[in-house]
Amino acid sequence: MSWEDNVRKVVPYTPGEQPKFDKMVKLNTNECPYPPAPGVQKMLKEMPYQDLRLYPAPDARILTEALAEYYKVAPEQVFVGVGSDDVISMAFLTFFHSGKKILFPDVTYSFYPVWADVYGIPYETQPLDENFRMVAADYKKENGGIIFPNPNAPTGVEEPLSLVEDIIRANPNSVVMVDEAYVDFGGESALPLVDKYENLLVIRTYSKSRALAGLRVGFAIGNPKLIKYLNDVKFSVNSYTMNIPSLLLGREAVLDDAYFKDTLAKVINTREWMKKELTRLGFSFPDSKSNFVFATHKTRSAEEIFTYLRSKQIFVRHWNLPRIDNYLRISVGTDEEAKILIDALEELLG
Ligand SMILES: *Cc1c(COP(=O)(O)O)cnc(C)c1O
């Protein structure tokens, strides 16, 4: 016997790398290529630093009220966390407590099985079909909860709201979490359904569409009862996760809707151009409603292309996992970055 026998041992989530080179093109972690809203910078400069002496409001009201107003829900329907990773982690701990298997797709955000393991939640992955589509029937068996991103990651595929609602309706005894990290890039949100279904939790993040991955803010919207249960657990772990700068800066980001919409339009525009160019170069991909394209080439292996791009300091994401090891997930950058990527690919494949 040793103390090590009593350690909680986990295989941690591996985030995408954060390389630091002067002249790199970083298209590997789906960050926004444009700066956060100007109001965020202004608030950074004017930050009331004396306030940092005090604990932040544990209910994070400054931010939940701004989000509630923006999404036209009550503040009691909003839960905020340190990135959506924190929100989802708390939601697993709160809602996936039945001891029954939770369900999520086999090809999806690779953090889900990690949280399930660390909290001892049993799970069963459901295979996406050959076009990376979810099969609604797979989510109509007994379960302890359901989570999936829509649009999905890393495929970029969006399921219609009708399928999402079908799954929610079929599972009144489980909480269904829809992870909408990428929905702002052209997907249809399940938010209008939160008043209709008590068991629906919609999860969002500032990291992709709001250009604030470094701030670490995420949130969930749902029925006030769900949010209360979530807060009860959160207050039993750490009441003060949301620091004062995050609350103030997070509020500024949602106040400037014109800037937000403008940024989204730019990313979507570049994405559509990338799709055309990638097709021309012999790639195929499921249609993407996100800020990345999940592409495979007809003759060259993903591994080879990945290594080649890397040698040019162009970073994309590749997983050595079943079903997706011949795909590259390429984030949408600025027009200039997309052009550098396409030129490099042209040199290799053209
Ligand atoms: C990026 C991502 C998240 C986590 O984002 P945070 O930076 O923690 O807010 C959650 N779910 C999916 C599907 C993602 O791609």
PDB file of N, CA, C and O in Angstrom, residues 187-258:
ATOM      1  N   GLY A 187     -25.793  29.010 -36.876  1.00  0.00           N
ATOM      2  CA  GLY A 187     -26.671  27.921 -36.452  1.00  0.00           C
ATOM      3  C   GLY A 187     -27.982  28.439 -35.864  1.00  0.00           C
ATOM      4  O   GLY A 187     -28.121  29.632 -35.604  1.00  0.00           O
ATOM      5  N   GLU A 188     -28.913  27.510 -35.666  1.00  0.00           N
ATOM      6  CA  GLU A 188     -30.184  27.888 -35.046  1.00  0.00           C
ATOM      7  C   GLU A 188     -30.147  27.454 -33.583  1.00  0.00           C
ATOM      8  O   GLU A 188     -29.897  26.293 -33.271  1.00  0.00           O
ATOM      9  N   SER A 189     -30.396  28.403 -32.680  1.00  0.00           N
ATOM     10  CA  SER A 189     -30.260  28.130 -31.261  1.00  0.00           C
ATOM     11  C   SER A 189     -31.485  27.425 -30.680  1.00  0.00           C
ATOM     12  O   SER A 189     -32.608  27.636 -31.130  1.00  0.00           O
ATOM     13  N   ALA A 190     -31.241  26.643 -29.635  1.00  0.00           N
ATOM     14  CA  ALA A 190     -32.338  26.004 -28.905  1.00  0.00           C
ATOM     15  C   ALA A 190     -32.893  26.928 -27.808  1.00  0.00           C
ATOM     16  O   ALA A 190     -33.807  26.543 -27.077  1.00  0.00           O
ATOM     17  N   LEU A 191     -32.350  28.134 -27.707  1.00  0.00           N
ATOM     18  CA  LEU A 191     -32.794  29.060 -26.645  1.00  0.00           C
ATOM     19  C   LEU A 191     -34.312  29.277 -26.596  1.00  0.00           C
ATOM     20  O   LEU A 191     -34.886  29.309 -25.505  1.00  0.00           O
ATOM     21  N   PRO A 192     -34.991  29.404 -27.756  1.00  0.00           N
ATOM     22  CA  PRO A 192     -36.448  29.602 -27.685  1.00  0.00           C
ATOM     23  C   PRO A 192     -37.184  28.442 -27.004  1.00  0.00           C
ATOM     24  O   PRO A 192     -38.354  28.586 -26.651  1.00  0.00           O
ATOM     25  N   LEU A 193     -36.495  27.313 -26.817  1.00  0.00           N
ATOM     26  CA  LEU A 193     -37.161  26.148 -26.219  1.00  0.00           C
ATOM     27  C   LEU A 193     -37.034  26.089 -24.695  1.00  0.00           C
ATOM     28  O   LEU A 193     -37.643  25.236 -24.054  1.00  0.00           O
ATOM     29  N   VAL A 194     -36.226  26.982 -24.101  1.00  0.00           N
ATOM     30  CA  VAL A 194     -35.984  26.840 -22.653  1.00  0.00           C
ATOM     31  C   VAL A 194     -37.241  27.090 -21.815  1.00  0.00           C
ATOM     32  O   VAL A 194     -37.362  26.554 -20.712  1.00  0.00           O
ATOM     33  N   ASP A 195     -38.162  27.887 -22.326  1.00  0.00           N
ATOM     34  CA  ASP A 195     -39.388  28.102 -21.559  1.00  0.00           C
ATOM     35  C   ASP A 195     -40.390  26.969 -21.751  1.00  0.00           C
ATOM     36  O   ASP A 195     -41.324  26.812 -20.980  1.00  0.00           O
ATOM     37  N   LYS A 196     -40.170  26.196 -22.792  1.00  0.00           N
ATOM     38  CA  LYS A 196     -41.093  25.100 -23.106  1.00  0.00           C
ATOM     39  C   LYS A 196     -40.674  23.797 -22.407  1.00  0.00           C
ATOM     40  O   LYS A 196     -41.514  22.969 -22.086  1.00  0.00           O
ATOM     41  N   TYR A 197     -39.369  23.608 -22.216  1.00  0.00           N
ATOM     42  CA  TYR A 197     -38.874  22.352 -21.641  1.00  0.00           C
ATOM     43  C   TYR A 197     -38.011  22.619 -20.411  1.00  0.00           C
ATOM     44  O   TYR A 197     -36.933  23.205 -20.516  1.00  0.00           O
ATOM     45  N   GLU A 198     -38.467  22.141 -19.270  1.00  0.00           N
ATOM     46  CA  GLU A 198     -37.723  22.320 -18.012  1.00  0.00           C
ATOM     47  C   GLU A 198     -36.372  21.626 -18.030  1.00  0.00           C
ATOM     48  O   GLU A 198     -35.487  21.973 -17.261  1.00  0.00           O
ATOM     49  N   ASN A 199     -36.258  20.584 -18.866  1.00  0.00           N
ATOM     50  CA  ASN A 199     -35.053  19.739 -18.827  1.00  0.00           C
ATOM     51  C   ASN A 199     -33.982  20.180 -19.818  1.00  0.00           C
ATOM     52  O   ASN A 199     -33.028  19.450 -20.063  1.00  0.00           O
ATOM     53  N   LEU A 200     -34.143  21.374 -20.402  1.00  0.00           N
ATOM     54  CA  LEU A 200     -33.163  21.837 -21.401  1.00  0.00           C
ATOM     55  C   LEU A 200     -32.207  22.873 -20.809  1.00  0.00           C
ATOM     56  O   LEU A 200     -32.631  23.880 -20.241  1.00  0.00           O
ATOM     57  N   LEU A 201     -30.917  22.623 -20.962  1.00  0.00           N
ATOM     58  CA  LEU A 201     -29.902  23.599 -20.570  1.00  0.00           C
ATOM     59  C   LEU A 201     -29.081  23.955 -21.813  1.00  0.00           C
ATOM     60  O   LEU A 201     -28.480  23.074 -22.443  1.00  0.00           O
ATOM     61  N   VAL A 202     -29.078  25.237 -22.170  1.00  0.00           N
ATOM     62  CA  VAL A 202     -28.325  25.699 -23.333  1.00  0.00           C
ATOM     63  C   VAL A 202     -27.029  26.333 -22.835  1.00  0.00           C
ATOM     64  O   VAL A 202     -27.057  27.189 -21.938  1.00  0.00           O
ATOM     65  N   ILE A 203     -25.904  25.921 -23.414  1.00  0.00           N
ATOM     66  CA  ILE A 203     -24.601  26.389 -22.926  1.00  0.00           C
ATOM     67  C   ILE A 203     -23.883  27.197 -24.002  1.00  0.00           C
ATOM     68  O   ILE A 203     -23.826  26.791 -25.161  1.00  0.00           O
ATOM     69  N   ARG A 204     -23.363  28.328 -23.599  1.00  0.00           N
ATOM     70  CA  ARG A 204     -22.697  29.253 -24.535  1.00  0.00           C
ATOM     71  C   ARG A 204     -21.332  29.664 -23.991  1.00  0.00           C
ATOM     72  O   ARG A 204     -21.078  29.569 -22.798  1.00  0.00           O
ATOM     73  N   THR A 205     -20.507  30.208 -24.879  1.00  0.00           N
ATOM     74  CA  THR A 205     -19.190  30.672 -24.454  1.00  0.00           C
ATOM     75  C   THR A 205     -18.807  31.991 -25.105  1.00  0.00           C
ATOM     76  O   THR A 205     -19.280  32.304 -26.190  1.00  0.00           O
ATOM     77  N   TYR A 206     -17.955  32.740 -24.434  1.00  0.00           N
ATOM     78  CA  TYR A 206     -17.383  33.964 -24.988  1.00  0.00           C
ATOM     79  C   TYR A 206     -16.128  33.658 -25.826  1.00  0.00           C
ATOM     80  O   TYR A 206     -15.541  34.547 -26.421  1.00  0.00           O
ATOM     81  N   SER A 207     -15.687  32.408 -25.809  1.00  0.00           N
ATOM     82  CA  SER A 207     -14.349  32.105 -26.327  1.00  0.00           C
ATOM     83  C   SER A 207     -14.232  32.135 -27.839  1.00  0.00           C
ATOM     84  O   SER A 207     -13.153  32.385 -28.364  1.00  0.00           O
ATOM     85  N   LYS A 208     -15.318  31.824 -28.543  1.00  0.00           N
ATOM     86  CA  LYS A 208     -15.213  31.753 -29.991  1.00  0.00           C
ATOM     87  C   LYS A 208     -15.809  33.008 -30.626  1.00  0.00           C
ATOM     88  O   LYS A 208     -15.092  33.831 -31.155  1.00  0.00           O
ATOM     89  N   SER A 209     -17.107  33.167 -30.571  1.00  0.00           N
ATOM     90  CA  SER A 209     -17.741  34.278 -31.290  1.00  0.00           C
ATOM     91  C   SER A 209     -17.477  35.638 -30.662  1.00  0.00           C
ATOM     92  O   SER A 209     -17.543  36.655 -31.349  1.00  0.00           O
ATOM     93  N   ARG A 210     -17.194  35.705 -29.373  1.00  0.00           N
ATOM     94  CA  ARG A 210     -16.997  37.007 -28.736  1.00  0.00           C
ATOM     95  C   ARG A 210     -15.528  37.359 -28.518  1.00  0.00           C
ATOM     96  O   ARG A 210     -15.199  38.324 -27.822  1.00  0.00           O
ATOM     97  N   ALA A 211     -14.650  36.568 -29.099  1.00  0.00           N
ATOM     98  CA  ALA A 211     -13.222  36.902 -29.139  1.00  0.00           C
ATOM     99  C   ALA A 211     -12.605  37.075 -27.750  1.00  0.00           C
ATOM    100  O   ALA A 211     -11.725  37.905 -27.559  1.00  0.00           O
ATOM    101  N   LEU A 212     -13.093  36.294 -26.766  1.00  0.00           N
ATOM    102  CA  LEU A 212     -12.583  36.455 -25.406  1.00  0.00           C
ATOM    103  C   LEU A 212     -12.203  35.123 -24.753  1.00  0.00           C
ATOM    104  O   LEU A 212     -12.487  34.890 -23.575  1.00  0.00           O
ATOM    105  N   ALA A 213     -11.513  34.280 -25.508  1.00  0.00           N
ATOM    106  CA  ALA A 213     -11.085  32.996 -24.948  1.00  0.00           C
ATOM    107  C   ALA A 213     -10.197  33.205 -23.720  1.00  0.00           C
ATOM    108  O   ALA A 213     -10.246  32.437 -22.765  1.00  0.00           O
ATOM    109  N   GLY A 214      -9.398  34.267 -23.743  1.00  0.00           N
ATOM    110  CA  GLY A 214      -8.480  34.531 -22.639  1.00  0.00           C
ATOM    111  C   GLY A 214      -9.158  35.053 -21.383  1.00  0.00           C
ATOM    112  O   GLY A 214      -8.577  35.019 -20.301  1.00  0.00           O
ATOM    113  N   LEU A 215     -10.368  35.570 -21.527  1.00  0.00           N
ATOM    114  CA  LEU A 215     -11.083  36.106 -20.357  1.00  0.00           C
ATOM    115  C   LEU A 215     -11.665  34.978 -19.505  1.00  0.00           C
ATOM    116  O   LEU A 215     -11.776  35.103 -18.291  1.00  0.00           O
ATOM    117  N   ARG A 216     -12.032  33.879 -20.171  1.00  0.00           N
ATOM    118  CA  ARG A 216     -12.669  32.709 -19.563  1.00  0.00           C
ATOM    119  C   ARG A 216     -14.062  33.051 -19.020  1.00  0.00           C
ATOM    120  O   ARG A 216     -14.285  33.209 -17.816  1.00  0.00           O
ATOM    121  N   VAL A 217     -15.001  33.216 -19.912  1.00  0.00           N
ATOM    122  CA  VAL A 217     -16.395  33.400 -19.517  1.00  0.00           C
ATOM    123  C   VAL A 217     -17.279  32.496 -20.366  1.00  0.00           C
ATOM    124  O   VAL A 217     -17.127  32.424 -21.586  1.00  0.00           O
ATOM    125  N   GLY A 218     -18.160  31.787 -19.687  1.00  0.00           N
ATOM    126  CA  GLY A 218     -19.167  30.984 -20.372  1.00  0.00           C
ATOM    127  C   GLY A 218     -20.455  31.094 -19.591  1.00  0.00           C
ATOM    128  O   GLY A 218     -20.459  31.605 -18.462  1.00  0.00           O
ATOM    129  N   PHE A 219     -21.558  30.655 -20.166  1.00  0.00           N
ATOM    130  CA  PHE A 219     -22.819  30.738 -19.429  1.00  0.00           C
ATOM    131  C   PHE A 219     -23.796  29.677 -19.904  1.00  0.00           C
ATOM    132  O   PHE A 219     -23.616  29.068 -20.960  1.00  0.00           O
ATOM    133  N   ALA A 220     -24.808  29.478 -19.061  1.00  0.00           N
ATOM    134  CA  ALA A 220     -25.870  28.542 -19.413  1.00  0.00           C
ATOM    135  C   ALA A 220     -27.190  29.244 -19.194  1.00  0.00           C
ATOM    136  O   ALA A 220     -27.325  30.083 -18.291  1.00  0.00           O
ATOM    137  N   ILE A 221     -28.160  28.924 -20.036  1.00  0.00           N
ATOM    138  CA  ILE A 221     -29.502  29.480 -19.891  1.00  0.00           C
ATOM    139  C   ILE A 221     -30.485  28.312 -19.823  1.00  0.00           C
ATOM    140  O   ILE A 221     -30.372  27.349 -20.595  1.00  0.00           O
ATOM    141  N   GLY A 222     -31.398  28.399 -18.877  1.00  0.00           N
ATOM    142  CA  GLY A 222     -32.387  27.332 -18.734  1.00  0.00           C
ATOM    143  C   GLY A 222     -33.499  27.774 -17.811  1.00  0.00           C
ATOM    144  O   GLY A 222     -33.591  28.944 -17.409  1.00  0.00           O
ATOM    145  N   ASN A 223     -34.314  26.818 -17.451  1.00  0.00           N
ATOM    146  CA  ASN A 223     -35.396  27.037 -16.502  1.00  0.00           C
ATOM    147  C   ASN A 223     -34.819  27.496 -15.151  1.00  0.00           C
ATOM    148  O   ASN A 223     -33.756  27.028 -14.740  1.00  0.00           O
ATOM    149  N   PRO A 224     -35.476  28.439 -14.443  1.00  0.00           N
ATOM    150  CA  PRO A 224     -34.931  28.930 -13.166  1.00  0.00           C
ATOM    151  C   PRO A 224     -34.628  27.810 -12.159  1.00  0.00           C
ATOM    152  O   PRO A 224     -33.685  27.921 -11.375  1.00  0.00           O
ATOM    153  N   LYS A 225     -35.407  26.724 -12.201  1.00  0.00           N
ATOM    154  CA  LYS A 225     -35.150  25.617 -11.272  1.00  0.00           C
ATOM    155  C   LYS A 225     -33.807  24.956 -11.566  1.00  0.00           C
ATOM    156  O   LYS A 225     -33.030  24.651 -10.655  1.00  0.00           O
ATOM    157  N   LEU A 226     -33.535  24.737 -12.847  1.00  0.00           N
ATOM    158  CA  LEU A 226     -32.246  24.153 -13.245  1.00  0.00           C
ATOM    159  C   LEU A 226     -31.104  25.048 -12.784  1.00  0.00           C
ATOM    160  O   LEU A 226     -30.097  24.571 -12.240  1.00  0.00           O
ATOM    161  N   ILE A 227     -31.267  26.352 -12.999  1.00  0.00           N
ATOM    162  CA  ILE A 227     -30.201  27.298 -12.666  1.00  0.00           C
ATOM    163  C   ILE A 227     -29.987  27.336 -11.151  1.00  0.00           C
ATOM    164  O   ILE A 227     -28.862  27.420 -10.667  1.00  0.00           O
ATOM    165  N   LYS A 228     -31.061  27.217 -10.396  1.00  0.00           N
ATOM    166  CA  LYS A 228     -30.924  27.196  -8.932  1.00  0.00           C
ATOM    167  C   LYS A 228     -30.125  25.969  -8.474  1.00  0.00           C
ATOM    168  O   LYS A 228     -29.216  26.079  -7.651  1.00  0.00           O
ATOM    169  N   TYR A 229     -30.463  24.799  -9.056  1.00  0.00           N
ATOM    170  CA  TYR A 229     -29.717  23.584  -8.695  1.00  0.00           C
ATOM    171  C   TYR A 229     -28.235  23.723  -9.046  1.00  0.00           C
ATOM    172  O   TYR A 229     -27.360  23.301  -8.304  1.00  0.00           O
ATOM    173  N   LEU A 230     -27.988  24.332 -10.178  1.00  0.00           N
ATOM    174  CA  LEU A 230     -26.612  24.524 -10.642  1.00  0.00           C
ATOM    175  C   LEU A 230     -25.859  25.461  -9.686  1.00  0.00           C
ATOM    176  O   LEU A 230     -24.717  25.183  -9.292  1.00  0.00           O
ATOM    177  N   ASN A 231     -26.512  26.543  -9.282  1.00  0.00           N
ATOM    178  CA  ASN A 231     -25.874  27.467  -8.344  1.00  0.00           C
ATOM    179  C   ASN A 231     -25.640  26.824  -6.981  1.00  0.00           C
ATOM    180  O   ASN A 231     -24.625  27.076  -6.334  1.00  0.00           O
ATOM    181  N   ASP A 232     -26.569  25.974  -6.539  1.00  0.00           N
ATOM    182  CA  ASP A 232     -26.382  25.301  -5.252  1.00  0.00           C
ATOM    183  C   ASP A 232     -25.096  24.477  -5.256  1.00  0.00           C
ATOM    184  O   ASP A 232     -24.330  24.475  -4.284  1.00  0.00           O
ATOM    185  N   VAL A 233     -24.850  23.769  -6.348  1.00  0.00           N
ATOM    186  CA  VAL A 233     -23.632  22.955  -6.438  1.00  0.00           C
ATOM    187  C   VAL A 233     -22.407  23.856  -6.549  1.00  0.00           C
ATOM    188  O   VAL A 233     -21.410  23.665  -5.862  1.00  0.00           O
ATOM    189  N   LYS A 234     -22.519  24.866  -7.398  1.00  0.00           N
ATOM    190  CA  LYS A 234     -21.386  25.782  -7.591  1.00  0.00           C
ATOM    191  C   LYS A 234     -20.981  26.448  -6.262  1.00  0.00           C
ATOM    192  O   LYS A 234     -19.804  26.537  -5.935  1.00  0.00           O
ATOM    193  N   PHE A 235     -21.980  26.891  -5.494  1.00  0.00           N
ATOM    194  CA  PHE A 235     -21.690  27.531  -4.199  1.00  0.00           C
ATOM    195  C   PHE A 235     -21.145  26.528  -3.182  1.00  0.00           C
ATOM    196  O   PHE A 235     -20.659  26.918  -2.139  1.00  0.00           O
ATOM    197  N   SER A 236     -21.251  25.250  -3.497  1.00  0.00           N
ATOM    198  CA  SER A 236     -20.701  24.226  -2.611  1.00  0.00           C
ATOM    199  C   SER A 236     -19.289  23.826  -3.021  1.00  0.00           C
ATOM    200  O   SER A 236     -18.653  22.993  -2.372  1.00  0.00           O
ATOM    201  N   VAL A 237     -18.828  24.379  -4.124  1.00  0.00           N
ATOM    202  CA  VAL A 237     -17.472  24.082  -4.587  1.00  0.00           C
ATOM    203  C   VAL A 237     -16.587  25.320  -4.442  1.00  0.00           C
ATOM    204  O   VAL A 237     -15.536  25.276  -3.812  1.00  0.00           O
ATOM    205  N   ASN A 238     -17.049  26.449  -5.033  1.00  0.00           N
ATOM    206  CA  ASN A 238     -16.310  27.701  -4.967  1.00  0.00           C
ATOM    207  C   ASN A 238     -17.283  28.824  -5.339  1.00  0.00           C
ATOM    208  O   ASN A 238     -17.707  28.913  -6.482  1.00  0.00           O
ATOM    209  N   SER A 239     -17.651  29.638  -4.391  1.00  0.00           N
ATOM    210  CA  SER A 239     -18.660  30.676  -4.652  1.00  0.00           C
ATOM    211  C   SER A 239     -18.129  31.781  -5.548  1.00  0.00           C
ATOM    212  O   SER A 239     -18.891  32.457  -6.229  1.00  0.00           O
ATOM    213  N   TYR A 240     -16.817  32.007  -5.506  1.00  0.00           N
ATOM    214  CA  TYR A 240     -16.269  33.221  -6.131  1.00  0.00           C
ATOM    215  C   TYR A 240     -15.457  32.935  -7.387  1.00  0.00           C
ATOM    216  O   TYR A 240     -14.357  33.435  -7.542  1.00  0.00           O
ATOM    217  N   THR A 241     -16.004  32.133  -8.283  1.00  0.00           N
ATOM    218  CA  THR A 241     -15.228  31.850  -9.497  1.00  0.00           C
ATOM    219  C   THR A 241     -15.180  33.046 -10.438  1.00  0.00           C
ATOM    220  O   THR A 241     -14.232  33.217 -11.184  1.00  0.00           O
ATOM    221  N   MET A 242     -16.232  33.875 -10.412  1.00  0.00           N
ATOM    222  CA  MET A 242     -16.295  34.980 -11.373  1.00  0.00           C
ATOM    223  C   MET A 242     -15.667  36.229 -10.763  1.00  0.00           C
ATOM    224  O   MET A 242     -16.267  36.899  -9.921  1.00  0.00           O
ATOM    225  N   ASN A 243     -14.458  36.543 -11.199  1.00  0.00           N
ATOM    226  CA  ASN A 243     -13.767  37.703 -10.629  1.00  0.00           C
ATOM    227  C   ASN A 243     -14.332  39.009 -11.192  1.00  0.00           C
ATOM    228  O   ASN A 243     -15.001  39.025 -12.233  1.00  0.00           O
ATOM    229  N   ILE A 244     -14.056  40.106 -10.508  1.00  0.00           N
ATOM    230  CA  ILE A 244     -14.644  41.401 -10.885  1.00  0.00           C
ATOM    231  C   ILE A 244     -14.268  41.813 -12.323  1.00  0.00           C
ATOM    232  O   ILE A 244     -15.154  42.213 -13.086  1.00  0.00           O
ATOM    233  N   PRO A 245     -13.000  41.704 -12.719  1.00  0.00           N
ATOM    234  CA  PRO A 245     -12.706  42.053 -14.125  1.00  0.00           C
ATOM    235  C   PRO A 245     -13.530  41.236 -15.133  1.00  0.00           C
ATOM    236  O   PRO A 245     -14.046  41.791 -16.098  1.00  0.00           O
ATOM    237  N   SER A 246     -13.666  39.944 -14.906  1.00  0.00           N
ATOM    238  CA  SER A 246     -14.453  39.117 -15.844  1.00  0.00           C
ATOM    239  C   SER A 246     -15.903  39.575 -15.918  1.00  0.00           C
ATOM    240  O   SER A 246     -16.505  39.592 -16.987  1.00  0.00           O
ATOM    241  N   LEU A 247     -16.467  39.938 -14.773  1.00  0.00           N
ATOM    242  CA  LEU A 247     -17.864  40.375 -14.752  1.00  0.00           C
ATOM    243  C   LEU A 247     -18.026  41.674 -15.540  1.00  0.00           C
ATOM    244  O   LEU A 247     -18.916  41.807 -16.378  1.00  0.00           O
ATOM    245  N   LEU A 248     -17.130  42.631 -15.279  1.00  0.00           N
ATOM    246  CA  LEU A 248     -17.239  43.939 -15.942  1.00  0.00           C
ATOM    247  C   LEU A 248     -16.938  43.848 -17.440  1.00  0.00           C
ATOM    248  O   LEU A 248     -17.650  44.418 -18.273  1.00  0.00           O
ATOM    249  N   LEU A 249     -15.889  43.112 -17.782  1.00  0.00           N
ATOM    250  CA  LEU A 249     -15.518  42.991 -19.192  1.00  0.00           C
ATOM    251  C   LEU A 249     -16.540  42.143 -19.944  1.00  0.00           C
ATOM    252  O   LEU A 249     -16.881  42.430 -21.093  1.00  0.00           O
ATOM    253  N   GLY A 250     -17.036  41.132 -19.273  1.00  0.00           N
ATOM    254  CA  GLY A 250     -18.049  40.272 -19.896  1.00  0.00           C
ATOM    255  C   GLY A 250     -19.314  41.039 -20.203  1.00  0.00           C
ATOM    256  O   GLY A 250     -19.953  40.828 -21.235  1.00  0.00           O
ATOM    257  N   ARG A 251     -19.672  41.972 -19.327  1.00  0.00           N
ATOM    258  CA  ARG A 251     -20.854  42.796 -19.587  1.00  0.00           C
ATOM    259  C   ARG A 251     -20.611  43.708 -20.797  1.00  0.00           C
ATOM    260  O   ARG A 251     -21.455  43.827 -21.679  1.00  0.00           O
ATOM    261  N   GLU A 252     -19.443  44.331 -20.856  1.00  0.00           N
ATOM    262  CA  GLU A 252     -19.142  45.224 -21.989  1.00  0.00           C
ATOM    263  C   GLU A 252     -19.286  44.493 -23.318  1.00  0.00           C
ATOM    264  O   GLU A 252     -19.793  45.046 -24.294  1.00  0.00           O
ATOM    265  N   ALA A 253     -18.831  43.254 -23.345  1.00  0.00           N
ATOM    266  CA  ALA A 253     -18.852  42.508 -24.617  1.00  0.00           C
ATOM    267  C   ALA A 253     -20.264  42.333 -25.158  1.00  0.00           C
ATOM    268  O   ALA A 253     -20.472  42.381 -26.365  1.00  0.00           O
ATOM    269  N   VAL A 254     -21.262  42.137 -24.283  1.00  0.00           N
ATOM    270  CA  VAL A 254     -22.622  41.940 -24.814  1.00  0.00           C
ATOM    271  C   VAL A 254     -23.340  43.254 -25.099  1.00  0.00           C
ATOM    272  O   VAL A 254     -24.380  43.260 -25.744  1.00  0.00           O
ATOM    273  N   LEU A 255     -22.777  44.365 -24.623  1.00  0.00           N
ATOM    274  CA  LEU A 255     -23.462  45.641 -24.854  1.00  0.00           C
ATOM    275  C   LEU A 255     -23.320  46.124 -26.297  1.00  0.00           C
ATOM    276  O   LEU A 255     -24.173  46.831 -26.813  1.00  0.00           O
ATOM    277  N   ASP A 256     -22.232  45.710 -26.951  1.00  0.00           N
ATOM    278  CA  ASP A 256     -21.976  46.218 -28.300  1.00  0.00           C
ATOM    279  C   ASP A 256     -22.400  45.191 -29.351  1.00  0.00           C
ATOM    280  O   ASP A 256     -21.590  44.439 -29.884  1.00  0.00           O
ATOM    281  N   ASP A 257     -23.679  45.197 -29.668  1.00  0.00           N
ATOM    282  CA  ASP A 257     -24.190  44.185 -30.580  1.00  0.00           C
ATOM    283  C   ASP A 257     -23.769  44.428 -32.029  1.00  0.00           C
ATOM    284  O   ASP A 257     -23.577  43.487 -32.791  1.00  0.00           O
ATOM    285  N   ALA A 258     -23.616  45.696 -32.395  1.00  0.00           N
ATOM    286  CA  ALA A 258     -23.235  46.006 -33.781  1.00  0.00           C
ATOM    287  C   ALA A 258     -21.843  45.445 -34.074  1.00  0.00           C
ATOM    288  O   ALA A 258     -21.614  44.814 -35.119  1.00  0.00           O
TER     289      ALA A 258
END
